[in-house]
CSV table of C-alpha atoms in Angstrom, one decimal:
chain,number,residue,atom,x,y,z
A,77,MET,CA,185.8,124.7,164.6
A,78,SER,CA,187.6,121.4,164.8
A,79,ARG,CA,188.7,120.0,161.4
A,80,PHE,CA,187.4,116.6,162.7
A,81,ILE,CA,183.8,117.7,163.0
A,82,SER,CA,181.5,115.9,160.6
A,83,PRO,CA,179.7,117.9,157.9
A,84,SER,CA,176.3,116.9,159.3
A,85,THR,CA,177.2,118.1,162.8
A,86,ALA,CA,178.6,121.3,161.3
A,87,ALA,CA,175.3,121.9,159.6
A,88,LEU,CA,173.2,121.1,162.7
A,89,LYS,CA,171.0,123.8,164.2
A,90,PRO,CA,170.6,122.7,167.8
A,91,TYR,CA,167.7,123.4,170.1
A,92,THR,CA,168.1,126.6,172.2
A,93,PRO,CA,166.8,126.0,175.7
A,94,GLY,CA,165.3,128.7,177.9
A,95,GLU,CA,167.7,130.9,179.8
A,96,GLN,CA,168.9,129.3,183.1
A,97,PRO,CA,170.3,132.3,185.1
A,98,ARG,CA,173.1,131.7,187.5
A,99,VAL,CA,171.7,134.2,189.9
A,100,THR,CA,168.5,133.9,191.8
A,101,GLN,CA,167.0,137.4,191.8
A,102,TYR,CA,164.8,136.6,188.8
A,103,ILE,CA,161.2,135.4,188.8
A,104,LYS,CA,161.7,132.6,186.4
A,105,LEU,CA,158.7,132.2,184.1
A,106,ASN,CA,160.5,131.2,180.9
A,107,THR,CA,160.8,127.4,180.9
A,108,ASN,CA,157.4,126.2,182.3
A,109,GLU,CA,158.8,124.7,185.5
A,110,SER,CA,156.5,124.1,188.4
A,111,PRO,CA,156.5,126.9,190.9
A,112,TYR,CA,156.0,124.3,193.7
A,113,PRO,CA,158.4,121.7,195.0
A,114,PRO,CA,157.8,118.0,194.3
A,115,SER,CA,155.8,115.7,196.5
A,116,PRO,CA,157.1,115.3,200.1
A,117,ARG,CA,157.4,111.6,199.3
A,118,VAL,CA,160.2,112.6,196.9
A,119,ARG,CA,162.2,113.9,199.9
A,120,GLU,CA,161.4,110.7,201.8
A,121,ALA,CA,162.6,108.6,198.9
A,122,ILE,CA,165.9,110.6,198.7
A,123,ASP,CA,166.5,110.3,202.4
A,124,ALA,CA,165.8,106.5,202.2
A,125,LEU,CA,168.5,106.0,199.6
A,126,ALA,CA,171.4,103.9,200.7
A,127,TYR,CA,174.6,105.9,200.2
A,128,GLU,CA,176.6,102.7,199.8
A,129,ASP,CA,174.3,101.5,196.9
A,130,LEU,CA,175.5,104.3,194.7
A,131,ARG,CA,178.5,102.2,193.9
A,132,LEU,CA,176.1,99.8,192.1
A,133,TYR,CA,174.6,100.3,188.7
A,134,PRO,CA,170.8,101.1,188.6
A,135,ASP,CA,168.2,98.6,187.3
A,136,PRO,CA,168.5,98.9,183.5
A,137,ASP,CA,164.9,97.8,183.1
A,138,VAL,CA,163.7,100.5,185.6
A,139,THR,CA,161.2,98.0,186.8
A,140,GLY,CA,159.9,99.8,189.9
A,141,LEU,CA,159.2,103.0,188.1
A,142,ARG,CA,157.6,101.3,185.1
A,143,ASP,CA,155.4,99.4,187.5
A,144,ALA,CA,154.3,102.6,189.2
A,145,ILE,CA,153.6,104.4,185.9
A,146,ALA,CA,151.7,101.3,184.5
A,147,ALA,CA,149.5,101.2,187.6
A,148,ALA,CA,148.8,105.0,187.4
A,149,ARG,CA,147.9,104.8,183.8
A,150,GLY,CA,146.0,101.6,183.9
A,151,ILE,CA,148.1,99.7,181.5
A,152,SER,CA,150.5,96.7,181.6
A,153,GLN,CA,154.2,97.3,182.3
A,154,GLU,CA,155.2,96.0,178.9
A,155,ARG,CA,153.6,99.1,177.4
A,156,VAL,CA,155.7,101.6,179.4
A,157,PHE,CA,159.2,102.9,178.5
A,158,VAL,CA,161.2,105.2,180.8
A,159,GLY,CA,163.9,107.6,179.8
A,160,GLY,CA,165.9,110.7,180.8
A,161,GLY,CA,163.2,113.1,180.2
A,162,SER,CA,160.7,113.1,177.2
A,163,ASP,CA,163.4,114.8,175.1
A,164,GLU,CA,165.6,111.8,175.2
A,165,ILE,CA,162.6,109.5,174.5
A,166,LEU,CA,161.6,111.5,171.5
A,167,GLY,CA,165.2,111.2,170.2
A,168,TYR,CA,165.1,107.5,170.7
A,169,ALA,CA,161.7,107.3,168.9
A,170,PHE,CA,163.0,109.2,165.9
A,171,MET,CA,165.9,106.7,165.7
A,172,ALA,CA,163.8,103.6,166.3
A,173,PHE,CA,160.9,104.3,163.9
A,174,PHE,CA,162.2,106.6,161.1
A,175,GLU,CA,164.7,105.7,158.4
A,176,ARG,CA,167.1,108.3,157.0
A,177,GLY,CA,165.3,110.1,154.2
A,178,ASP,CA,161.8,109.5,155.7
A,179,THR,CA,159.4,112.4,156.0
A,180,VAL,CA,158.2,113.6,159.4
A,181,VAL,CA,155.2,115.9,159.7
A,182,PHE,CA,154.4,118.4,162.4
A,183,PRO,CA,152.9,121.9,162.7
A,184,ASP,CA,154.8,125.0,161.8
A,185,VAL,CA,154.5,126.4,165.3
A,186,THR,CA,155.3,123.7,167.8
A,187,TYR,CA,158.1,122.4,170.1
A,188,GLY,CA,161.5,123.4,168.7
A,189,PHE,CA,163.2,120.0,169.4
A,190,TYR,CA,161.3,118.2,166.6
A,191,PRO,CA,163.2,119.7,163.7
A,192,VAL,CA,166.5,119.2,165.6
A,193,HIS,CA,165.8,115.5,166.1
A,194,ALA,CA,164.7,115.3,162.4
A,195,GLN,CA,168.0,116.9,161.2
A,196,VAL,CA,170.1,114.6,163.4
A,197,CYS,CA,168.3,111.5,161.9
A,198,GLY,CA,168.5,112.8,158.3
A,199,LEU,CA,164.8,113.1,157.9
A,200,GLU,CA,162.8,115.4,155.6
A,201,VAL,CA,160.6,117.8,157.5
A,202,ARG,CA,157.1,118.8,156.3
A,203,THR,CA,155.5,121.5,158.4
A,204,LEU,CA,151.8,122.2,158.1
A,205,PRO,CA,150.6,125.6,159.1
A,206,LEU,CA,148.3,126.1,162.1
A,207,ARG,CA,145.2,128.1,161.4
A,208,GLY,CA,145.2,131.9,161.9
A,209,ASP,CA,144.0,131.4,165.5
A,210,PHE,CA,146.8,128.9,166.0
A,211,SER,CA,144.4,125.9,166.2
A,212,LEU,CA,145.3,122.7,164.5
A,213,GLU,CA,142.9,121.3,161.8
A,214,PRO,CA,143.0,117.5,161.9
A,215,SER,CA,142.0,117.1,158.3
A,216,ASP,CA,145.3,118.7,157.2
A,217,TYR,CA,146.9,115.5,158.5
A,218,TYR,CA,144.7,113.0,156.7
A,219,GLY,CA,146.8,110.9,154.5
A,220,ALA,CA,149.9,112.6,155.7
A,221,PRO,CA,153.1,112.2,153.6
A,222,GLY,CA,155.1,110.9,156.6
A,223,HIS,CA,155.0,110.0,160.2
A,224,ILE,CA,153.4,112.6,162.5
A,225,VAL,CA,154.5,114.3,165.7
A,226,LEU,CA,152.0,116.4,167.6
A,227,ALA,CA,152.4,118.2,171.0
A,228,ASN,CA,149.1,118.1,172.8
A,229,PRO,CA,148.6,120.6,174.3
A,230,ASN,CA,150.7,122.3,171.8
A,231,ALA,CA,153.8,124.3,172.7
A,232,PRO,CA,154.2,127.2,172.7
A,233,THR,CA,150.6,128.0,172.0
A,234,GLY,CA,149.0,125.9,174.9
A,235,ILE,CA,146.0,124.9,172.7
A,236,ALA,CA,144.8,121.3,173.1
A,237,LEU,CA,143.2,119.0,170.5
A,238,PRO,CA,140.4,116.9,172.0
A,239,PRO,CA,141.0,113.1,171.9
A,240,ALA,CA,138.2,112.6,169.3
A,241,ARG,CA,140.0,114.8,166.9
A,242,LEU,CA,143.3,113.0,167.5
A,243,GLU,CA,141.5,109.8,166.8
A,244,ASP,CA,140.4,111.2,163.4
A,245,ILE,CA,144.1,111.6,162.6
A,246,LEU,CA,145.0,108.1,163.8
A,247,ARG,CA,142.1,106.6,161.8
A,248,ALA,CA,143.1,108.5,158.6
A,249,ASN,CA,146.8,107.3,158.9
A,250,PRO,CA,146.8,103.6,159.8
A,251,ASP,CA,150.2,103.1,158.3
A,252,ARG,CA,151.9,106.1,159.9
A,253,LEU,CA,153.2,106.3,163.4
A,254,ILE,CA,151.6,109.2,165.4
A,255,ILE,CA,153.7,110.4,168.3
A,256,VAL,CA,151.7,112.5,170.7
A,257,ASP,CA,153.9,114.6,173.0
A,258,GLU,CA,151.8,115.0,176.2
A,259,ALA,CA,154.3,117.1,178.2
A,260,TYR,CA,151.5,119.3,179.5
A,261,THR,CA,148.5,117.0,179.6
A,262,ASP,CA,148.6,116.7,183.4
A,263,PHE,CA,147.1,120.2,183.3
A,264,SER,CA,144.2,119.1,181.0
A,265,PRO,CA,143.8,115.3,181.6
A,266,GLN,CA,140.6,115.2,179.6
A,267,ASN,CA,142.7,115.7,176.5
A,268,THR,CA,145.0,112.7,177.0
A,269,ALA,CA,145.2,110.2,174.2
A,270,ARG,CA,145.7,107.4,176.7
A,271,PRO,CA,142.2,105.7,176.0
A,272,LEU,CA,143.2,105.5,172.3
A,273,LEU,CA,146.2,103.2,173.1
A,274,ASP,CA,143.7,100.4,173.5
A,275,LEU,CA,142.4,100.9,169.9
A,276,TYR,CA,145.4,101.9,167.8
A,277,ASP,CA,148.8,100.3,167.4
A,278,ASN,CA,150.2,103.3,165.6
A,279,LEU,CA,150.1,105.6,168.6
A,280,LEU,CA,153.0,106.5,170.9
A,281,ILE,CA,152.5,108.9,173.8
A,282,THR,CA,155.4,110.6,175.5
A,283,ARG,CA,155.1,112.2,179.0
A,284,THR,CA,157.4,114.2,181.3
A,285,PHE,CA,157.9,114.6,185.0
A,286,SER,CA,159.4,118.1,184.5
A,287,LYS,CA,156.2,120.1,184.6
A,288,ALA,CA,153.3,119.0,186.9
A,289,TYR,CA,155.5,116.8,189.0
A,290,GLY,CA,158.0,119.5,189.7
A,291,LEU,CA,161.0,117.4,188.7
A,292,ALA,CA,162.6,119.3,185.9
A,293,GLY,CA,165.9,118.9,187.7
A,294,MET,CA,165.8,115.1,187.6
A,295,ARG,CA,165.2,114.5,183.9
A,296,ILE,CA,162.5,111.7,183.9
A,297,GLY,CA,160.1,110.9,181.2
A,298,CYS,CA,158.1,108.0,179.9
A,299,ALA,CA,156.4,106.7,176.8
A,300,LEU,CA,153.3,104.6,176.5
A,301,GLY,CA,152.5,102.4,173.5
A,302,GLU,CA,151.9,98.9,172.3
A,303,PRO,CA,154.6,96.4,173.3
A,304,GLY,CA,156.3,96.3,169.9
A,305,LEU,CA,156.9,100.0,170.0
A,306,ILE,CA,158.3,99.8,173.5
A,307,SER,CA,160.6,97.0,172.5
A,308,ALA,CA,162.0,99.1,169.7
A,309,LEU,CA,162.6,102.0,172.1
A,310,ASN,CA,164.4,99.6,174.4
A,311,CYS,CA,166.5,98.3,171.5
A,312,VAL,CA,167.8,101.9,170.8
A,313,LYS,CA,168.3,102.6,174.5
A,314,TYR,CA,170.4,99.5,175.0
A,315,ALA,CA,172.5,100.5,172.0
A,316,PHE,CA,173.3,103.9,173.6
A,317,ASN,CA,172.9,103.8,177.3
A,318,PRO,CA,171.4,100.8,179.1
A,319,TYR,CA,171.5,102.7,182.5
A,320,ASN,CA,169.8,105.8,181.3
A,321,LEU,CA,168.1,106.5,184.6
A,322,ASP,CA,170.2,106.6,187.8
A,323,ARG,CA,169.2,105.2,191.2
A,324,VAL,CA,168.1,108.6,192.5
A,325,SER,CA,165.9,109.4,189.5
A,326,ILE,CA,164.2,106.0,189.7
A,327,ALA,CA,163.4,106.4,193.4
A,328,VAL,CA,162.3,110.0,193.0
A,329,GLY,CA,160.1,109.2,190.0
A,330,THR,CA,158.4,106.2,191.7
A,331,ALA,CA,157.6,108.3,194.8
A,332,ALA,CA,156.2,111.2,192.7
A,333,VAL,CA,153.9,108.9,190.7
A,334,SER,CA,152.5,107.4,193.9
A,335,ASP,CA,151.3,110.7,195.3
A,336,THR,CA,148.3,111.4,193.1
A,337,ASP,CA,146.7,113.7,195.7
A,338,TYR,CA,149.7,116.0,195.8
A,339,LEU,CA,149.9,116.1,192.0
A,340,GLN,CA,146.2,117.1,191.8
A,341,ARG,CA,146.6,119.8,194.5
A,342,THR,CA,149.6,121.3,192.7
A,343,VAL,CA,147.9,121.3,189.3
A,344,ASP,CA,144.7,122.9,190.8
A,345,MET,CA,146.8,125.7,192.4
A,346,ILE,CA,148.6,126.4,189.1
A,347,LEU,CA,145.3,126.4,187.1
A,348,ALA,CA,143.6,128.7,189.6
A,349,THR,CA,146.5,131.2,189.3
A,350,ARG,CA,146.3,131.0,185.5
A,351,ASP,CA,142.6,131.6,185.5
A,352,TRP,CA,142.8,134.9,187.4
A,353,PHE,CA,145.9,136.0,185.6
A,354,VAL,CA,144.4,135.8,182.1
A,355,PRO,CA,141.7,138.4,182.6
A,356,GLU,CA,144.4,140.7,184.1
A,357,LEU,CA,146.4,140.4,180.8
A,358,GLU,CA,143.3,140.9,178.6
A,359,ALA,CA,142.5,144.1,180.6
A,360,MET,CA,145.9,145.5,179.6
A,361,GLY,CA,145.4,144.9,175.9
A,362,PHE,CA,146.9,141.5,175.5
A,363,SER,CA,145.4,138.8,173.4
A,364,VAL,CA,145.7,135.4,175.2
A,365,LEU,CA,145.4,132.1,173.4
A,366,PRO,CA,143.2,129.5,175.3
A,367,SER,CA,145.6,127.5,177.3
A,368,ALA,CA,145.3,123.9,178.5
A,369,ALA,CA,148.8,124.0,180.0
A,370,ASN,CA,150.8,125.7,182.8
A,371,PHE,CA,151.6,128.7,180.6
A,372,VAL,CA,150.0,131.4,178.5
A,373,PHE,CA,150.9,132.6,175.0
A,374,VAL,CA,150.2,136.3,174.6
A,375,ARG,CA,150.6,139.2,172.3
A,376,HIS,CA,150.0,142.9,173.1
A,377,ALA,CA,147.8,145.0,170.8
A,378,THR,CA,150.3,147.8,170.3
A,379,LEU,CA,153.7,146.9,172.0
A,380,LYS,CA,156.3,144.8,170.4
A,381,GLY,CA,157.1,141.5,172.1
A,382,ALA,CA,160.8,142.2,172.3
A,383,TYR,CA,160.1,145.5,174.0
A,384,ILE,CA,158.0,143.9,176.7
A,385,TYR,CA,160.5,141.0,177.1
A,386,ASP,CA,163.3,143.5,177.7
A,387,LYS,CA,161.3,145.6,180.2
A,388,LEU,CA,160.3,142.5,182.1
A,389,ARG,CA,163.9,141.3,182.3
A,390,GLU,CA,165.0,144.7,183.5
A,391,ASN,CA,162.6,144.2,186.3
A,392,GLY,CA,163.8,140.8,187.2
A,393,ILE,CA,161.2,138.7,185.4
A,394,LEU,CA,162.2,136.1,182.7
A,395,VAL,CA,159.7,135.0,180.1
A,396,ARG,CA,160.2,133.3,176.7
A,397,ILE,CA,160.3,135.0,173.3
A,398,PHE,CA,160.6,133.2,170.0
A,399,ALA,CA,162.4,134.7,167.0
A,400,TYR,CA,161.1,131.9,164.7
A,401,PRO,CA,158.8,131.4,163.0
A,402,GLU,CA,158.1,135.1,162.2
A,403,ARG,CA,154.4,134.8,162.8
A,404,ILE,CA,155.0,134.4,166.6
A,405,SER,CA,157.9,136.8,166.9
A,406,ASP,CA,155.8,139.3,168.8
A,407,HIS,CA,154.3,136.7,171.2
A,408,LEU,CA,155.6,135.9,174.7
A,409,ARG,CA,155.2,132.6,176.5
A,410,VAL,CA,154.7,133.2,180.2
A,411,SER,CA,154.9,130.3,182.6
A,412,ILE,CA,152.5,130.3,185.5
A,413,GLY,CA,154.2,130.9,188.9
A,414,THR,CA,152.8,131.3,192.4
A,415,ASP,CA,150.1,133.9,193.0
A,416,GLY,CA,152.8,136.2,194.4
A,417,ASP,CA,154.9,135.8,191.2
A,418,MET,CA,152.0,136.6,188.9
A,419,ARG,CA,150.9,139.6,191.0
A,420,ARG,CA,154.4,141.0,190.6
A,421,VAL,CA,154.3,140.3,186.8
A,422,THR,CA,150.9,142.0,186.6
A,423,ASP,CA,152.1,145.1,188.4
A,424,ILE,CA,155.2,145.3,186.1
A,425,LEU,CA,153.2,144.8,183.0
A,426,LYS,CA,150.8,147.5,184.0
A,427,SER,CA,153.6,149.9,184.4
A,428,ILE,CA,155.0,148.9,181.0
A,429,VAL,CA,151.8,149.2,179.0
A,430,LYS,CA,150.9,152.4,180.8
């Protein structure tokens, strides 16, 4: 380790992303990517890009993409922020709204980036345990000791909290910022907190293009909130990287947002596959949490999660296993692939549990 590294960096426990294999023989179900390509309009947008224009900086205000998102969500452009994936936006939000030493509150089982952002920003972390069935009890967050970050649907459990219960948390914490990470809400749009934006100024919603839009390789995300929150995010952005989205990402994101029919068809196919896959798992002795996302969180009645993970990997199938916290160490998160992918997974699992 370099003698110039800062003590805070030396103590940092960074986020561990899902494995990205350099070979292609795996069925990759470990990072919740879409099994389908993005909209054909994305290819058209890429083809229409002027090669010569790549010498020019992109629009720092990302006006075209923000306009498209605003139109799709039924809000004004001044309530939309765009960044390099929702992870970047969450990092900006932690810097924009939390002071060093503040407390941030989130569940004990949730997205692993939240504690990393908190550590980078020098925040105190307060985790509240999910119930035994991994559901979130809103009353646990009434009068919270700090600002709140909630993934909805939650990751890695896939369980969603209805908007009415989110509103209970907002109403009970008028002086706390509530960040709702909606990375997977395209798969359960009835659970979006979007209608609550018109009622609460302490709500910030983050979204990603990596899942339902099939654009994980482009790193595009957005945040929705009242103009003051968006202005603060822009302040942090312009302090770090004014041109945080390149010309290709802006064109691709704008094209993807415009094709609502393709988005819906893709989501419907993924949900249909998930719905037949779950009973197959249950018939093999797996317990499956109710998923509102493009993945399932499962545990076998008798076999260890690590054993199943290793056997799947030996057979060319990657899923996600979590060593922490201990209460989920025997669970596996399985992304939903194509019907063909999931039939192969089903066949391999049957041979494993047999």
